[in-house]
Short mmCIF file of C-alpha atoms in Angstrom, two decimals:
data_model
loop_
_atom_site.label_atom_id
_atom_site.label_comp_id
_atom_site.label_asym_id
_atom_site.label_seq_id
_atom_site.Cartn_x
_atom_site.Cartn_y
_atom_site.Cartn_z
CA MET A 1 -19.00 304.76 66.43
CA THR A 2 -15.50 305.77 67.37
CA SER A 3 -12.45 303.44 66.48
CA THR A 4 -10.45 301.80 69.67
CA PHE A 5 -7.13 301.96 66.78
CA THR A 6 -6.07 305.50 66.49
CA LYS A 7 -2.49 304.87 66.47
CA ARG A 8 -0.31 302.21 65.74
CA PRO A 9 2.34 301.25 67.87
CA ASP A 10 5.36 302.14 66.67
CA LYS A 11 3.64 305.53 65.27
CA ARG A 12 3.93 304.84 61.81
CA LYS A 13 0.98 306.09 59.12
CA PHE A 14 -1.42 303.53 58.70
CA ASP A 15 0.03 303.11 54.84
CA GLU A 16 3.62 302.67 55.75
CA LEU A 17 6.34 300.17 55.49
CA ARG A 18 8.58 299.48 58.60
CA PRO A 19 12.74 300.73 57.32
CA ILE A 20 13.42 298.82 54.80
CA LYS A 21 16.66 296.45 54.85
CA ALA A 22 17.49 294.79 51.31
CA GLU A 23 20.54 293.02 49.72
CA THR A 24 21.61 290.65 47.70
CA GLY A 25 24.94 288.40 47.34
CA ILE A 26 25.46 287.75 50.84
CA ILE A 27 26.03 284.23 50.41
CA PRO A 28 29.33 283.58 48.44
CA ASN A 29 28.41 280.22 48.05
CA ALA A 30 25.00 280.19 46.72
CA ASP A 31 23.66 280.50 43.34
CA GLY A 32 21.90 283.52 44.47
CA SER A 33 21.22 284.86 47.50
CA ALA A 34 19.82 288.19 49.34
CA LEU A 35 18.40 289.56 52.76
CA PHE A 36 15.42 291.23 53.31
CA ALA A 37 14.10 293.29 55.87
CA PHE A 38 10.80 294.95 57.25
CA GLY A 39 12.12 297.27 60.54
CA GLU A 40 13.02 294.32 63.25
CA THR A 41 12.01 291.00 60.87
CA VAL A 42 14.61 289.98 59.22
CA ALA A 43 14.91 287.11 56.40
CA ILE A 44 17.50 285.79 54.44
CA ALA A 45 17.54 283.60 51.32
CA ALA A 46 19.97 281.57 49.30
CA VAL A 47 19.12 280.04 45.17
CA TYR A 48 20.98 276.93 44.72
CA GLY A 49 20.35 275.66 41.18
CA PRO A 50 18.62 274.11 39.13
CA LYS A 51 20.41 271.21 39.52
CA PRO A 52 19.55 267.34 39.08
CA LEU A 53 17.08 266.32 41.45
CA HIS A 54 17.24 263.44 43.84
CA PRO A 55 15.30 260.82 44.90
CA ALA A 56 14.83 260.72 41.48
CA HIS A 57 10.53 259.69 42.24
CA MET A 58 10.35 263.51 42.94
CA GLN A 59 11.53 264.21 39.47
CA ASP A 60 9.14 266.00 37.02
CA PRO A 61 10.00 264.74 33.49
CA GLU A 62 7.98 268.06 32.23
CA ARG A 63 9.23 270.72 34.41
CA GLY A 64 11.75 271.30 37.23
CA ILE A 65 10.45 271.99 40.80
CA ILE A 66 11.36 274.61 43.53
CA ARG A 67 11.93 273.40 46.73
CA CYS A 68 11.46 275.92 49.41
CA ASN A 69 12.60 275.75 53.16
CA TYR A 70 11.30 278.09 55.34
CA ASN A 71 12.58 278.00 59.04
CA MET A 72 13.02 280.50 61.76
CA LEU A 73 16.15 280.44 63.81
CA PRO A 74 16.29 279.20 67.26
CA PHE A 75 16.82 282.89 68.82
CA SER A 76 14.80 284.45 66.11
CA VAL A 77 12.07 285.08 68.65
CA THR A 78 12.20 285.69 72.65
CA GLU A 79 11.45 282.54 73.93
CA ARG A 80 13.64 279.81 72.19
CA ALA A 81 11.90 278.46 68.85
CA LYS A 82 12.97 274.81 68.61
CA PRO A 83 14.97 274.50 65.18
CA GLY A 84 14.08 271.74 62.28
CA PRO A 85 11.08 271.41 60.08
CA ASN A 86 7.38 272.35 62.16
CA ARG A 87 3.56 272.50 60.94
CA ARG A 88 3.78 276.18 61.13
CA SER A 89 7.37 276.23 58.88
CA LYS A 90 6.04 273.21 56.36
CA GLU A 91 3.10 275.07 55.99
CA ILE A 92 4.62 278.65 54.94
CA SER A 93 7.74 276.84 53.13
CA MET A 94 4.90 275.67 50.33
CA VAL A 95 3.25 278.67 50.00
CA ALA A 96 6.26 280.42 49.41
CA GLY A 97 7.35 277.79 46.69
CA ASN A 98 4.03 278.24 45.28
CA ALA A 99 4.04 282.22 45.41
CA LEU A 100 7.02 282.04 43.62
CA ALA A 101 6.60 279.04 41.15
CA SER A 102 4.32 280.89 39.17
CA VAL A 103 6.67 283.91 37.25
CA VAL A 104 9.46 281.29 37.07
CA ASP A 105 10.33 279.28 33.75
CA LEU A 106 10.32 275.63 35.48
CA ALA A 107 9.91 273.63 32.02
CA ARG A 108 13.46 275.18 30.98
CA PHE A 109 14.90 272.48 32.96
CA PRO A 110 13.13 269.29 33.20
CA GLY A 111 13.07 267.20 36.01
CA THR A 112 15.67 269.12 37.98
CA VAL A 113 15.23 271.20 41.16
CA ILE A 114 15.72 275.27 42.42
CA ASP A 115 16.63 275.12 45.81
CA VAL A 116 15.49 278.12 47.84
CA GLU A 117 16.59 278.62 51.62
CA ILE A 118 14.26 281.15 53.36
CA LEU A 119 15.82 281.50 57.07
CA ILE A 120 14.47 284.02 59.60
CA LEU A 121 16.90 285.95 61.92
CA GLN A 122 14.90 287.84 63.54
CA ALA A 123 10.90 288.02 63.94
CA ASN A 124 8.53 290.30 64.41
CA ALA A 125 5.50 289.30 62.22
CA SER A 126 5.28 289.26 58.67
CA THR A 127 8.38 287.00 58.27
CA ARG A 128 7.10 284.55 55.19
CA CYS A 129 6.16 287.99 53.45
CA ALA A 130 10.36 289.15 54.24
CA GLY A 131 11.11 285.75 53.06
CA ILE A 132 9.19 285.99 49.99
CA ASN A 133 10.84 288.96 48.93
CA ALA A 134 14.32 287.74 49.63
CA ALA A 135 13.35 284.84 48.05
CA ALA A 136 12.60 286.29 44.94
CA MET A 137 15.64 288.51 45.00
CA ALA A 138 17.63 285.55 45.44
CA LEU A 139 16.19 283.38 42.61
CA ALA A 140 16.11 286.48 40.31
CA GLN A 141 20.41 287.40 41.55
CA ALA A 142 20.83 283.32 40.44
CA GLY A 143 19.79 283.95 36.51
CA VAL A 144 16.69 282.01 37.21
CA VAL A 145 14.59 282.66 34.17
CA MET A 146 11.34 284.49 35.42
CA LYS A 147 9.08 286.37 34.11
CA GLU A 148 8.55 289.18 36.88
CA MET A 149 9.47 289.55 40.57
CA VAL A 150 7.28 288.71 43.76
CA SER A 151 7.10 291.05 46.09
CA SER A 152 5.04 290.25 49.48
CA VAL A 153 3.38 292.55 51.86
CA SER A 154 0.80 291.87 55.17
CA ILE A 155 -1.64 293.95 55.49
CA GLY A 156 -3.81 294.28 58.43
CA LYS A 157 -7.50 295.29 59.67
CA MET A 158 -7.17 296.72 63.14
CA ASP A 159 -10.51 297.25 64.42
CA ASP A 160 -11.83 299.55 61.52
CA LYS A 161 -8.58 300.39 59.97
CA ILE A 162 -6.72 298.85 57.29
CA VAL A 163 -2.64 299.40 57.89
CA THR A 164 0.00 298.20 55.88
CA ASP A 165 3.02 296.02 57.33
CA VAL A 166 2.01 294.41 60.45
CA ILE A 167 4.02 294.27 63.27
CA LYS A 168 3.56 291.89 66.61
CA GLU A 169 1.44 294.33 68.87
CA GLU A 170 -0.78 294.93 66.07
CA GLU A 171 -1.41 290.80 65.19
CA ASP A 172 -2.16 290.52 68.77
CA TRP A 173 -4.63 293.50 68.89
CA GLU A 174 -7.97 292.90 70.68
CA GLU A 175 -10.22 295.36 71.30
CA GLY A 176 -13.36 296.48 68.86
CA GLU A 177 -13.37 294.02 65.89
CA GLY A 178 -10.13 292.77 66.91
CA ALA A 179 -7.20 292.03 64.25
CA THR A 180 -7.02 290.23 61.05
CA ASP A 181 -3.76 289.51 59.13
CA ILE A 182 -3.77 289.23 55.40
CA ALA A 183 -0.66 288.22 53.52
CA PHE A 184 -0.12 289.34 49.90
CA SER A 185 2.36 288.21 47.49
CA MET A 186 1.79 290.02 43.92
CA THR A 187 3.76 289.72 40.84
CA SER A 188 5.75 293.22 39.45
CA ARG A 189 4.49 293.63 36.23
CA THR A 190 0.78 291.79 35.66
CA LYS A 191 -0.06 292.52 39.38
CA GLN A 192 -1.27 289.45 40.13
CA ILE A 193 -1.59 287.74 43.23
CA THR A 194 -0.02 284.68 43.86
CA HIS A 195 -0.10 284.21 47.35
CA LEU A 196 -2.83 285.54 50.04
CA GLN A 197 -3.36 284.23 53.50
CA LEU A 198 -5.90 286.04 55.70
CA ASP A 199 -6.06 285.17 59.76
CA GLY A 200 -9.28 286.83 60.86
CA ILE A 201 -12.56 288.29 59.60
CA ILE A 202 -12.99 291.01 57.39
CA GLN A 203 -15.63 292.39 55.01
CA THR A 204 -15.89 291.92 51.40
CA GLN A 205 -15.55 295.84 50.26
CA ARG A 206 -13.14 296.42 53.22
CA PHE A 207 -10.94 292.96 51.86
CA MET A 208 -10.76 295.09 48.77
CA GLU A 209 -9.29 297.94 49.89
CA ALA A 210 -6.82 295.99 51.80
CA VAL A 211 -6.12 294.50 48.30
CA GLU A 212 -5.63 297.92 47.00
CA ALA A 213 -3.42 298.91 50.13
CA ALA A 214 -1.36 295.96 49.31
CA ARG A 215 -0.60 296.68 45.65
CA VAL A 216 0.37 300.14 47.00
CA ALA A 217 3.11 298.65 49.14
CA CYS A 218 4.27 296.02 46.93
CA GLU A 219 4.94 298.40 44.19
CA LYS A 220 7.14 300.36 46.87
CA ILE A 221 8.38 297.02 47.99
CA HIS A 222 9.31 296.01 44.36
CA ASP A 223 11.14 299.84 44.24
CA TYR A 224 13.67 298.36 46.45
CA GLN A 225 14.22 294.95 45.81
CA ILE A 226 15.33 296.46 42.23
CA ARG A 227 17.91 298.68 43.68
CA ALA A 228 19.25 295.83 45.60
CA LEU A 229 19.78 293.23 42.44
CA LYS A 230 21.60 296.32 41.08
CA GLY A 231 24.08 296.25 43.66
CA GLU A 232 22.74 298.97 46.45
CA LYS A 233 23.17 298.30 50.04
CA ILE A 234 19.85 299.62 51.64
CA ASP A 235 19.73 300.05 55.22
CA GLU A 236 17.09 302.53 56.76
CA THR A 237 17.48 300.95 59.73
CA LYS A 238 20.06 303.33 61.21
CA LYS A 239 19.53 306.91 61.43
CA MET B 1 48.94 269.57 29.14
CA THR B 2 46.99 272.56 29.16
CA THR B 3 44.01 273.50 27.33
CA GLU B 4 44.08 276.49 25.44
CA ASN B 5 40.77 278.57 25.71
CA THR B 6 39.95 280.27 22.50
CA GLU B 7 36.77 282.44 23.18
CA ILE B 8 36.47 285.52 21.47
CA ILE B 9 35.42 288.14 24.31
CA GLU B 10 33.86 290.75 23.82
CA GLU B 11 35.98 294.04 25.32
CA HIS B 12 34.21 296.63 27.38
CA GLU B 13 35.64 299.49 25.61
CA GLU B 14 33.28 298.87 22.77
CA LYS B 15 30.78 301.20 22.25
CA ILE B 16 27.62 298.96 22.46
CA GLU B 17 25.49 300.35 25.67
CA ARG B 18 24.69 297.91 28.02
CA LYS B 19 22.34 297.76 31.30
CA LEU B 20 21.64 295.91 34.37
CA VAL B 21 18.15 294.61 33.95
CA ILE B 22 16.18 292.45 36.34
CA PRO B 23 12.95 290.07 35.91
CA GLY B 24 10.24 291.67 34.42
CA GLU B 25 11.79 294.99 33.59
CA VAL B 26 11.11 296.73 30.32
CA ILE B 27 14.18 297.12 28.48
CA VAL B 28 12.82 299.43 25.44
CA THR B 29 9.84 300.37 24.03
CA GLY B 30 8.80 300.36 20.77
CA ASP B 31 7.63 298.61 17.34
CA ASP B 32 11.70 298.45 15.62
CA TYR B 33 12.63 296.15 18.15
CA LEU B 34 13.13 292.36 18.47
CA PRO B 35 13.40 289.65 21.43
CA GLY B 36 15.99 288.07 21.60
CA ASP B 37 18.07 285.79 24.46
CA PHE B 38 16.06 285.66 27.38
CA THR B 39 14.05 289.00 26.74
CA ARG B 40 10.18 288.86 25.09
CA LYS B 41 7.72 291.34 23.56
CA GLU B 42 4.62 292.04 25.36
CA GLY B 43 2.59 295.07 22.94
CA LYS B 44 5.14 297.40 22.02
CA GLU B 45 8.08 296.81 24.82
CA VAL B 46 10.55 294.64 25.09
CA VAL B 47 10.88 292.65 28.46
CA SER B 48 13.09 290.93 30.35
CA ASN B 49 13.34 287.34 31.34
CA ARG B 50 16.38 287.29 33.21
CA PHE B 51 19.00 289.39 35.46
CA GLY B 52 21.66 290.21 33.37
CA LEU B 53 23.12 292.59 31.08
CA ALA B 54 20.78 293.96 28.40
CA GLU B 55 22.40 294.89 25.07
CA VAL B 56 20.84 296.74 22.24
CA SER B 57 22.36 295.92 19.33
CA GLY B 58 20.64 297.44 16.02
CA ARG B 59 17.02 296.33 16.43
CA VAL B 60 17.80 293.20 18.34
CA VAL B 61 17.63 292.99 22.31
CA LYS B 62 19.06 290.74 23.95
CA ILE B 63 20.26 289.76 27.84
CA ILE B 64 24.20 288.76 28.86
CA PRO B 65 23.50 286.61 31.62
CA ILE B 66 26.28 287.62 34.20
CA SER B 67 25.08 284.93 37.18
CA GLY B 68 23.79 281.62 37.66
CA VAL B 69 24.33 277.97 36.52
CA PHE B 70 26.69 276.44 33.67
CA GLU B 71 24.35 276.08 30.47
CA PRO B 72 26.21 273.29 28.66
CA ARG B 73 27.32 274.27 24.72
CA ARG B 74 28.51 271.75 22.29
CA GLY B 75 32.06 272.56 21.64
CA ASN B 76 32.56 273.63 25.49
CA THR B 77 35.59 272.58 27.56
CA VAL B 78 34.87 271.46 31.05
CA ILE B 79 36.22 269.98 33.79
CA GLY B 80 34.64 267.73 35.95
CA ARG B 81 34.17 264.81 39.18
CA VAL B 82 33.77 261.43 38.37
CA GLU B 83 30.01 260.82 40.33
CA ASP B 84 29.60 257.22 39.36
CA VAL B 85 31.14 254.68 37.14
CA THR B 86 29.19 252.50 35.24
CA PHE B 87 29.62 249.26 32.87
CA ASN B 88 30.49 251.88 29.61
CA GLY B 89 31.49 255.16 30.87
CA TRP B 90 31.63 257.44 33.78
CA LEU B 91 28.98 260.11 35.20
CA ILE B 92 30.24 263.27 35.77
CA ASP B 93 29.44 266.18 37.49
CA ILE B 94 30.43 269.27 35.21
CA GLY B 95 28.31 271.92 37.68
CA GLY B 96 25.00 272.32 35.39
CA PRO B 97 21.28 271.57 35.84
CA TYR B 98 22.34 267.95 34.47
CA SER B 99 24.76 265.64 35.22
CA SER B 100 27.16 264.53 32.00
CA PHE B 101 28.09 261.37 30.65
CA LEU B 102 31.74 260.28 29.41
CA PRO B 103 31.29 256.80 27.56
CA LEU B 104 34.19 254.26 27.24
CA ALA B 105 34.58 254.59 23.71
CA GLU B 106 35.18 258.29 23.44
CA CYS B 107 37.99 257.62 25.53
CA PRO B 108 41.15 257.59 23.63
CA ARG B 109 42.94 255.53 25.19
CA PHE B 110 42.67 251.45 26.00
CA ILE B 111 41.19 250.71 28.95
CA ASN B 112 40.40 247.24 30.26
CA ARG B 113 36.58 247.21 29.41
CA ASN B 114 36.25 244.66 32.93
CA ASP B 115 37.88 247.27 35.18
CA ILE B 116 36.73 250.68 33.88
CA GLY B 117 37.53 252.16 37.08
CA GLU B 118 41.13 251.59 37.00
CA PHE B 119 41.37 254.77 34.59
CA ALA B 120 39.15 257.11 36.02
CA THR B 121 36.83 256.31 39.45
CA ILE B 122 34.66 258.50 41.79
CA GLY B 123 36.10 261.57 43.07
CA ASP B 124 38.65 261.91 39.76
CA VAL B 125 39.02 265.02 38.49
CA LEU B 126 38.78 265.19 34.22
CA SER B 127 38.95 267.58 31.72
CA ALA B 128 36.77 266.91 28.84
CA LYS B 129 34.70 268.21 25.45
CA ILE B 130 30.99 268.37 25.18
CA TRP B 131 30.39 266.81 21.80
CA ASN B 132 26.67 266.59 22.29
CA VAL B 133 24.27 268.59 24.62
CA LYS B 134 20.73 266.84 24.85
CA LYS B 135 17.81 266.80 27.10
CA GLY B 136 18.82 265.79 29.98
CA GLY B 137 22.18 265.65 29.82
CA ALA B 138 25.17 266.51 27.92
CA ASP B 139 27.85 263.93 26.49
CA LEU B 140 31.26 264.11 26.53
CA THR B 141 34.83 263.14 24.92
CA LEU B 142 38.02 263.05 26.04
CA LYS B 143 39.00 262.49 21.82
CA SER B 144 40.85 266.23 21.34
CA ARG B 145 44.50 267.50 22.58
CA GLY B 146 44.92 268.13 26.08
CA LEU B 147 41.80 266.54 27.92
CA GLY B 148 41.92 263.24 30.34
CA LYS B 149 42.89 262.80 33.90
CA LEU B 150 43.76 265.81 35.89
CA GLU B 151 46.09 264.54 38.34
CA GLY B 152 47.35 266.50 41.72
CA GLY B 153 47.14 269.89 41.74
CA ARG B 154 44.06 272.08 43.36
CA LEU B 155 40.81 272.72 41.61
CA ILE B 156 38.74 275.88 42.68
CA ARG B 157 35.33 277.02 41.31
CA ILE B 158 34.23 280.49 39.90
CA ASN B 159 31.41 282.02 38.13
CA PRO B 160 31.36 280.37 34.99
CA HIS B 161 29.93 283.87 33.23
CA LYS B 162 33.41 285.13 34.76
CA VAL B 163 35.72 282.64 32.64
CA PRO B 164 35.89 285.12 29.53
CA ARG B 165 37.83 287.62 32.25
CA VAL B 166 39.51 285.06 33.61
CA ILE B 167 41.05 284.22 30.17
CA GLY B 168 41.06 287.22 28.95
CA LYS B 169 41.71 288.32 25.08
CA GLU B 170 42.98 285.11 23.22
CA GLY B 171 44.47 283.59 26.69
CA SER B 172 46.60 287.50 27.51
CA MET B 173 45.26 287.21 31.21
CA ILE B 174 45.46 283.47 31.80
CA ASN B 175 48.98 283.42 29.93
CA LEU B 176 50.00 286.31 32.64
CA ILE B 177 49.41 284.19 35.42
CA LYS B 178 51.03 281.00 33.71
CA ASP B 179 53.85 282.56 33.39
CA ALA B 180 54.59 284.86 36.78
CA THR B 181 53.36 281.72 38.82
CA LYS B 182 54.78 278.74 36.67
CA THR B 183 51.58 277.11 37.34
CA GLU B 184 49.76 274.49 34.59
CA ILE B 185 46.05 276.31 34.60
CA THR B 186 43.37 274.70 32.81
CA VAL B 187 40.14 276.38 32.57
CA GLY B 188 37.00 274.79 32.10
CA GLN B 189 34.03 276.66 30.67
CA ASN B 190 31.72 275.41 33.50
CA GLY B 191 33.55 277.56 35.82
CA TYR B 192 36.31 274.99 37.42
CA ILE B 193 39.66 275.45 36.95
CA TRP B 194 42.50 273.32 37.99
CA LEU B 195 45.64 274.60 39.20
CA LYS B 196 49.02 272.67 39.42
CA GLY B 197 52.41 273.87 40.50
CA ASP B 198 54.61 274.32 43.51
CA SER B 199 52.26 275.01 46.43
CA GLU B 200 53.07 278.96 46.58
CA GLY B 201 52.24 279.40 42.67
CA GLU B 202 49.23 277.95 42.94
CA GLU B 203 48.35 279.73 45.94
CA LYS B 204 49.40 283.36 44.08
CA ALA B 205 47.74 281.83 40.65
CA GLU B 206 44.56 281.07 43.02
CA ASN B 207 44.72 284.31 44.64
CA ALA B 208 45.16 286.19 41.19
CA ILE B 209 41.78 284.14 39.66
CA ASN B 210 39.69 285.63 42.56
CA LEU B 211 41.35 288.94 42.09
CA ILE B 212 39.91 288.99 38.60
CA VAL B 213 36.30 287.26 39.19
CA GLU B 214 35.87 290.15 41.95
CA GLU B 215 36.45 292.68 40.03
CA SER B 216 35.39 291.57 36.65
CA THR B 217 34.06 295.01 35.69
CA ALA B 218 36.99 297.31 36.70
CA SER B 219 38.65 298.63 33.62
CA GLY B 220 42.37 298.32 34.02
CA LEU B 221 42.39 294.65 34.77
CA THR B 222 45.27 293.17 33.05
CA GLU B 223 47.28 296.44 34.63
CA LYS B 224 45.99 295.39 38.51
CA VAL B 225 46.73 291.67 37.98
CA GLU B 226 49.95 292.39 36.68
CA LYS B 227 50.64 294.63 39.86
CA PHE B 228 49.47 291.65 42.19
CA LEU B 229 51.58 289.60 40.45
CA GLY B 230 55.01 291.62 40.44
CA GLY B 231 54.28 292.82 44.06
CA ASN B 232 54.17 288.97 46.00
CA LYS B 233 57.26 288.31 44.25
#
């Protein structure tokens, strides 16, 4: 059987990321902030806190909480996105918060909240991954005590090919076995998966290949995160 | 009424090597090293728990924070805004993870118990000292020289980790600004700075402080600030 997916629409290699943009400290008012972009997918994140949590009934006397807010700006997609929370953004807020909470030392300030705001400026698939990457950088920059970093990437299976960093056109692939899109978030040191969402179908052994591809890609992304946190402005998009 | 801040500041010229680390980064490897502030040991590796400057002094490895919220410590002089007035004191927002409490008993002057809002009410700004840090907040006192309500002037906020730079060695930097702008300046260790003088002086002092914050790692900072203050006269 020959594959229907032989070349990626944007001519990337199967394991190649889109040009990355990464920068920290973009929002002076926030305790920590960052921008992260996979090509045309641009996300910014701002972190505020730890600060007192109100309403008080949400407080946890043993630990602080992370309150994550993910939203797409109206102009981030071709057809205007209605602003405000919706079912999709609420779900992504929750998974992004959980993906980050597992590395943060929340027991340090009980009864407090760390606000993480993720905004998508421009979307071309993998928005949650770009958002989590930006949020992890913003958290680190905000001086939050955390064990390690989190990097996130989407891995796709287009017909029978495993590809890294999926774009919208690939997400909509319908020929052959169709498209599968898996969003991974992985910790930088212990390589643990803190978030995984699978959309579509995949065979067990192919899934293990996808995990391996995610690990390799997350290591590359982590490298960008380190460089951006150390003050570098990374912009591979203009060449 | 000016509070002098006499925290001893480590100078950049010191021969201790510092490097910027991010969470999860290995700082040093070896059995001899001991993990200090914000670091942990995993096998032979000393790993960072926080974004900041890693410093190896002798066997101990620690991280000096350069960002993040203010963490109250006993003895800190802080500036805060009254958040709420209760029957026996004031809740003060000092910008940290918790708001702090100033009990009526810690206020040295006479205050009518039936109307404590008369002395300070919501929105008023006070300079106070932290005398106790406990789980879920800090307790403040006004029983020290130079503490009390701040009236008039303007309040600015900077990164609390830059406060030592703004003050300078034994207050050299802040005194320089005070003299040049003829402005009263009170620096809270929580990053709030209160300025009072004529509007021109306040403006200039504020700009000078922002300059220090922006260029806090540059060498010859005092000269730069001197030039800035002199050049604008």
